[in-house]
Amino acid sequence: MTIAQELDSQQGIFQDVIFPPGDLYSDEPPLESELHLRQIILLLTCLELLWRDRNDFYAAGNLTIYYSPRQRKSEYFRGPDFFVVLGTERKTRKSWAVWEEDGKYPNVILEILSNSTANTDKNLKKTIYQDTFRTPDYFWFDPYTLEFAGFHLVDGEYQPLQASEQGYLWSHQLGLYLGVYEGLLRFFTRDGQLVPTPEETAEQAEQKAEQSQQQAEQAEQKAEQSQQQAEQAEQKAERLAAKLRELNIDPDTI
């Protein structure tokens, strides 16, 4: 087969391919950087591990939210970098269409800032999340400058959240703090404990198992030492009794 014949054959194959409709999946643009991706995955995995026994929430990253009053996916859509919806079914979705989800909007939204999106995240998106989505908790975070801010909806307007002594911001909806830890945004419990990743959880379990093993070994060594001391005391008593008998003294009468 000549090259020309091969190209003609390939073109015929491509003409027969049926592509799915473009509105089946999220319309979000590519992530700004690898760090943005790592941050989204970190938040998702930590929250899903923490809430592994819950089935009443949906968390996603870089997924399109459609909110057209006319129920059209060709208009009125936004894609937060990370969001959580409470009081909904925990299942896989291709996108979030508000009219297909009982009119629910996210309870929490986080935008990861970049040079190209910071202005939009701080102004236009903030206004949309406040006035249209009515999302109670809104945060933004820059993984390069570590700029971090949060807002809570009060009487229809976003009010800045006040940081704790550790610099954490409280999410009323999640019942968790968000704070910067080793250059990335992490979740913290009410008492300030870091919400671990699956890897950190495994490491903690391994460390705990090693500690338990060490404690068991120490207890065994202590028991052996106690047994040795008891045997030594018994041997000493037997030698003393034997000495007394050599002196015609019955040790049992002493």
Tab-separated table of C-alpha atoms in Angstrom:
chain	number	residue	atom	x	y	z
A	1	MET	CA	0.000	0.000	0.000
A	2	THR	CA	1.332	3.420	-0.940
A	3	ILE	CA	1.457	6.352	1.513
A	4	ALA	CA	-1.372	8.075	-0.393
A	5	GLN	CA	-3.557	4.964	-0.160
A	6	GLU	CA	-2.821	4.666	3.598
A	7	LEU	CA	-3.807	8.309	4.196
A	8	ASP	CA	-7.047	7.840	2.267
A	9	SER	CA	-7.805	4.772	4.364
A	10	GLN	CA	-7.217	6.666	7.633
A	11	GLN	CA	-9.447	9.530	6.517
A	12	GLY	CA	-12.221	7.072	5.840
A	13	ILE	CA	-11.849	5.657	9.353
A	14	PHE	CA	-12.011	9.118	10.956
A	15	GLN	CA	-15.156	9.948	8.990
A	16	ASP	CA	-16.888	6.933	10.536
A	17	VAL	CA	-16.047	7.959	14.117
A	18	ILE	CA	-19.041	9.231	16.099
A	19	PHE	CA	-18.040	11.736	18.755
A	20	PRO	CA	-20.205	12.278	21.872
A	21	PRO	CA	-22.035	15.584	22.386
A	22	GLY	CA	-19.737	18.245	23.770
A	23	ASP	CA	-21.945	19.099	26.750
A	24	LEU	CA	-21.680	15.698	28.407
A	25	TYR	CA	-18.560	16.564	30.325
A	26	SER	CA	-17.138	19.505	32.218
A	27	ASP	CA	-16.197	22.464	30.024
A	28	GLU	CA	-13.454	23.685	32.314
A	29	PRO	CA	-10.131	24.874	30.843
A	30	PRO	CA	-6.860	23.090	31.679
A	31	LEU	CA	-5.380	23.656	35.118
A	32	GLU	CA	-2.867	26.465	35.481
A	33	SER	CA	-0.041	24.272	36.775
A	34	GLU	CA	0.882	20.973	38.356
A	35	LEU	CA	0.744	22.677	41.755
A	36	HIS	CA	-2.897	23.586	41.156
A	37	LEU	CA	-3.651	19.941	40.398
A	38	ARG	CA	-1.807	18.724	43.487
A	39	GLN	CA	-3.719	21.185	45.649
A	40	ILE	CA	-7.102	20.062	44.345
A	41	ILE	CA	-6.256	16.363	44.741
A	42	LEU	CA	-4.961	17.009	48.258
A	43	LEU	CA	-8.203	18.641	49.392
A	44	LEU	CA	-10.362	15.994	47.742
A	45	THR	CA	-8.514	12.987	49.127
A	46	CYS	CA	-8.301	14.400	52.656
A	47	LEU	CA	-11.994	15.306	52.835
A	48	GLU	CA	-13.143	12.026	51.329
A	49	LEU	CA	-10.978	10.072	53.766
A	50	LEU	CA	-12.234	12.105	56.727
A	51	TRP	CA	-15.849	11.671	55.609
A	52	ARG	CA	-15.457	8.120	54.321
A	53	ASP	CA	-18.505	6.979	56.328
A	54	ARG	CA	-20.741	9.748	54.967
A	55	ASN	CA	-22.891	9.553	51.845
A	56	ASP	CA	-24.572	12.958	52.063
A	57	PHE	CA	-22.071	15.173	50.249
A	58	TYR	CA	-20.412	15.717	46.890
A	59	ALA	CA	-16.912	17.149	46.469
A	60	ALA	CA	-15.223	17.872	43.163
A	61	GLY	CA	-12.470	19.883	41.544
A	62	ASN	CA	-12.296	21.766	38.242
A	63	LEU	CA	-15.818	20.637	37.379
A	64	THR	CA	-18.409	22.775	35.585
A	65	ILE	CA	-21.489	24.017	37.430
A	66	TYR	CA	-24.380	24.818	35.076
A	67	TYR	CA	-27.004	27.190	36.449
A	68	SER	CA	-29.021	28.482	33.512
A	69	PRO	CA	-32.618	29.445	34.435
A	70	ARG	CA	-33.600	27.944	31.053
A	71	GLN	CA	-31.767	24.724	31.872
A	72	ARG	CA	-29.274	25.102	29.055
A	73	LYS	CA	-25.675	23.974	29.241
A	74	SER	CA	-24.678	26.519	26.612
A	75	GLU	CA	-25.074	29.477	28.996
A	76	TYR	CA	-24.482	30.448	32.622
A	77	PHE	CA	-21.785	28.098	33.844
A	78	ARG	CA	-18.756	28.372	36.096
A	79	GLY	CA	-16.126	25.923	37.212
A	80	PRO	CA	-14.745	26.367	40.733
A	81	ASP	CA	-11.364	24.798	41.383
A	82	PHE	CA	-12.807	22.988	44.389
A	83	PHE	CA	-16.324	22.839	45.793
A	84	VAL	CA	-18.457	20.859	48.224
A	85	VAL	CA	-22.217	20.364	48.179
A	86	LEU	CA	-23.873	19.113	51.358
A	87	GLY	CA	-27.120	17.213	51.695
A	88	THR	CA	-26.834	15.454	48.345
A	89	GLU	CA	-26.065	11.980	47.050
A	90	ARG	CA	-22.443	10.959	46.960
A	91	LYS	CA	-21.922	9.635	43.449
A	92	THR	CA	-19.784	10.255	40.374
A	93	ARG	CA	-20.949	13.078	38.097
A	94	LYS	CA	-19.782	14.427	34.727
A	95	SER	CA	-20.824	17.946	35.722
A	96	TRP	CA	-23.139	19.699	38.186
A	97	ALA	CA	-26.381	20.975	36.668
A	98	VAL	CA	-28.299	22.854	39.349
A	99	TRP	CA	-31.716	22.008	37.862
A	100	GLU	CA	-30.848	18.303	38.019
A	101	GLU	CA	-29.734	18.540	41.658
A	102	ASP	CA	-32.871	19.894	43.357
A	103	GLY	CA	-31.664	23.452	42.848
A	104	LYS	CA	-28.635	22.937	45.070
A	105	TYR	CA	-25.549	25.136	44.756
A	106	PRO	CA	-22.202	24.514	46.494
A	107	ASN	CA	-21.988	25.100	50.225
A	108	VAL	CA	-18.253	25.720	49.996
A	109	ILE	CA	-16.129	26.991	47.118
A	110	LEU	CA	-12.357	27.425	46.893
A	111	GLU	CA	-10.563	29.116	44.018
A	112	ILE	CA	-6.831	28.618	43.492
A	113	LEU	CA	-5.378	31.914	42.340
A	114	SER	CA	-2.999	32.460	39.436
A	115	ASN	CA	-1.784	35.507	37.546
A	116	SER	CA	-4.423	34.987	34.879
A	117	THR	CA	-7.389	34.234	37.157
A	118	ALA	CA	-6.810	36.207	40.366
A	119	ASN	CA	-8.750	39.289	39.279
A	120	THR	CA	-11.733	37.207	38.156
A	121	ASP	CA	-11.672	35.047	41.291
A	122	LYS	CA	-11.589	38.076	43.589
A	123	ASN	CA	-14.247	40.105	41.787
A	124	LEU	CA	-16.555	38.556	39.194
A	125	LYS	CA	-16.639	35.041	40.644
A	126	LYS	CA	-16.941	36.343	44.174
A	127	THR	CA	-19.979	38.377	43.130
A	128	ILE	CA	-21.565	35.406	41.357
A	129	TYR	CA	-20.963	33.096	44.323
A	130	GLN	CA	-22.415	35.715	46.669
A	131	ASP	CA	-25.436	36.941	44.702
A	132	THR	CA	-26.390	33.975	42.509
A	133	PHE	CA	-24.995	30.823	44.083
A	134	ARG	CA	-25.516	32.147	47.617
A	135	THR	CA	-22.614	29.904	48.640
A	136	PRO	CA	-22.103	30.314	52.408
A	137	ASP	CA	-18.312	29.804	52.495
A	138	TYR	CA	-15.911	31.131	49.861
A	139	PHE	CA	-12.113	30.895	49.976
A	140	TRP	CA	-9.216	31.674	47.689
A	141	PHE	CA	-5.599	30.567	47.914
A	142	ASP	CA	-2.427	31.257	45.931
A	143	PRO	CA	-0.044	28.250	46.153
A	144	TYR	CA	2.904	30.421	45.069
A	145	THR	CA	2.505	33.562	47.205
A	146	LEU	CA	0.498	31.725	49.912
A	147	GLU	CA	-2.147	34.469	49.846
A	148	PHE	CA	-5.169	33.051	51.651
A	149	ALA	CA	-8.559	34.608	52.376
A	150	GLY	CA	-12.023	33.410	53.284
A	151	PHE	CA	-15.541	34.796	53.488
A	152	HIS	CA	-18.825	33.777	55.077
A	153	LEU	CA	-22.223	34.875	53.787
A	154	VAL	CA	-23.982	37.102	56.327
A	155	ASP	CA	-27.309	38.762	55.426
A	156	GLY	CA	-26.594	38.204	51.752
A	157	GLU	CA	-23.075	39.642	51.711
A	158	TYR	CA	-19.661	38.085	52.141
A	159	GLN	CA	-17.904	39.067	55.343
A	160	PRO	CA	-14.163	38.355	55.750
A	161	LEU	CA	-13.300	35.515	58.104
A	162	GLN	CA	-10.980	36.265	61.001
A	163	ALA	CA	-7.959	34.001	61.286
A	164	SER	CA	-7.264	31.951	64.392
A	165	GLU	CA	-4.022	32.246	66.352
A	166	GLN	CA	-2.543	29.625	64.037
A	167	GLY	CA	-3.648	31.575	60.958
A	168	TYR	CA	-6.451	29.152	60.109
A	169	LEU	CA	-9.877	30.140	58.734
A	170	TRP	CA	-13.025	28.387	59.939
A	171	SER	CA	-15.479	26.887	57.454
A	172	HIS	CA	-18.931	27.015	59.034
A	173	GLN	CA	-20.262	24.565	56.460
A	174	LEU	CA	-17.534	21.927	56.735
A	175	GLY	CA	-16.991	22.250	60.461
A	176	LEU	CA	-13.271	22.385	59.717
A	177	TYR	CA	-10.454	24.904	59.602
A	178	LEU	CA	-8.474	25.597	56.449
A	179	GLY	CA	-4.871	26.660	56.822
A	180	VAL	CA	-1.515	26.661	55.081
A	181	TYR	CA	0.733	23.742	55.989
A	182	GLU	CA	4.069	23.132	54.273
A	183	GLY	CA	3.099	25.396	51.378
A	184	LEU	CA	-0.301	23.868	50.631
A	185	LEU	CA	-3.810	24.416	51.930
A	186	ARG	CA	-4.953	21.732	54.351
A	187	PHE	CA	-7.925	20.903	56.556
A	188	PHE	CA	-7.699	21.005	60.338
A	189	THR	CA	-10.152	19.775	62.955
A	190	ARG	CA	-11.820	22.044	65.489
A	191	ASP	CA	-9.021	21.358	67.986
A	192	GLY	CA	-6.342	22.166	65.390
A	193	GLN	CA	-5.353	18.634	64.393
A	194	LEU	CA	-4.190	18.206	60.791
A	195	VAL	CA	-6.576	16.109	58.680
A	196	PRO	CA	-4.202	13.505	57.215
A	197	THR	CA	-3.856	12.238	53.686
A	198	PRO	CA	-4.248	8.496	53.019
A	199	GLU	CA	-0.445	8.219	52.923
A	200	GLU	CA	-0.076	10.061	56.228
A	201	THR	CA	-2.794	7.875	57.743
A	202	ALA	CA	-0.918	4.759	56.645
A	203	GLU	CA	2.331	6.149	58.069
A	204	GLN	CA	0.627	6.956	61.368
A	205	ALA	CA	-0.823	3.450	61.521
A	206	GLU	CA	2.605	1.981	60.782
A	207	GLN	CA	4.228	4.150	63.454
A	208	LYS	CA	1.525	3.189	65.940
A	209	ALA	CA	2.052	-0.490	65.132
A	210	GLU	CA	5.809	-0.084	65.607
A	211	GLN	CA	5.264	1.677	68.927
A	212	SER	CA	2.912	-1.086	70.056
A	213	GLN	CA	5.495	-3.668	69.058
A	214	GLN	CA	8.223	-1.790	70.924
A	215	GLN	CA	6.013	-1.538	74.006
A	216	ALA	CA	5.249	-5.252	73.791
A	217	GLU	CA	8.959	-6.042	73.486
A	218	GLN	CA	9.750	-3.765	76.437
A	219	ALA	CA	7.015	-5.437	78.504
A	220	GLU	CA	8.419	-8.841	77.559
A	221	GLN	CA	11.936	-7.760	78.528
A	222	LYS	CA	10.632	-6.427	81.823
A	223	ALA	CA	8.831	-9.707	82.496
A	224	GLU	CA	12.015	-11.639	81.691
A	225	GLN	CA	14.004	-9.393	84.031
A	226	SER	CA	11.442	-9.906	86.799
A	227	GLN	CA	11.588	-13.654	86.250
A	228	GLN	CA	15.395	-13.612	86.355
A	229	GLN	CA	15.334	-11.579	89.572
A	230	ALA	CA	12.858	-14.038	91.092
A	231	GLU	CA	15.047	-16.984	90.080
A	232	GLN	CA	18.122	-15.265	91.505
A	233	ALA	CA	16.290	-14.597	94.771
A	234	GLU	CA	15.168	-18.207	94.933
A	235	GLN	CA	18.705	-19.452	94.273
A	236	LYS	CA	20.037	-17.138	96.979
A	237	ALA	CA	17.472	-18.449	99.444
A	238	GLU	CA	18.400	-22.034	98.610
A	239	ARG	CA	22.112	-21.311	99.162
A	240	LEU	CA	21.340	-19.654	102.478
A	241	ALA	CA	19.203	-22.624	103.553
A	242	ALA	CA	21.983	-25.025	102.602
A	243	LYS	CA	24.504	-23.022	104.624
A	244	LEU	CA	22.254	-23.086	107.683
A	245	ARG	CA	21.865	-26.837	107.408
A	246	GLU	CA	25.672	-27.151	107.349
A	247	LEU	CA	25.608	-25.340	110.690
A	248	ASN	CA	22.961	-27.812	112.011
A	249	ILE	CA	20.312	-25.118	111.855
A	250	ASP	CA	16.928	-25.948	110.369
A	251	PRO	CA	16.030	-22.987	108.105
A	252	ASP	CA	12.321	-23.810	108.478
A	253	THR	CA	12.454	-23.021	112.203
A	254	ILE	CA	13.911	-19.561	111.746
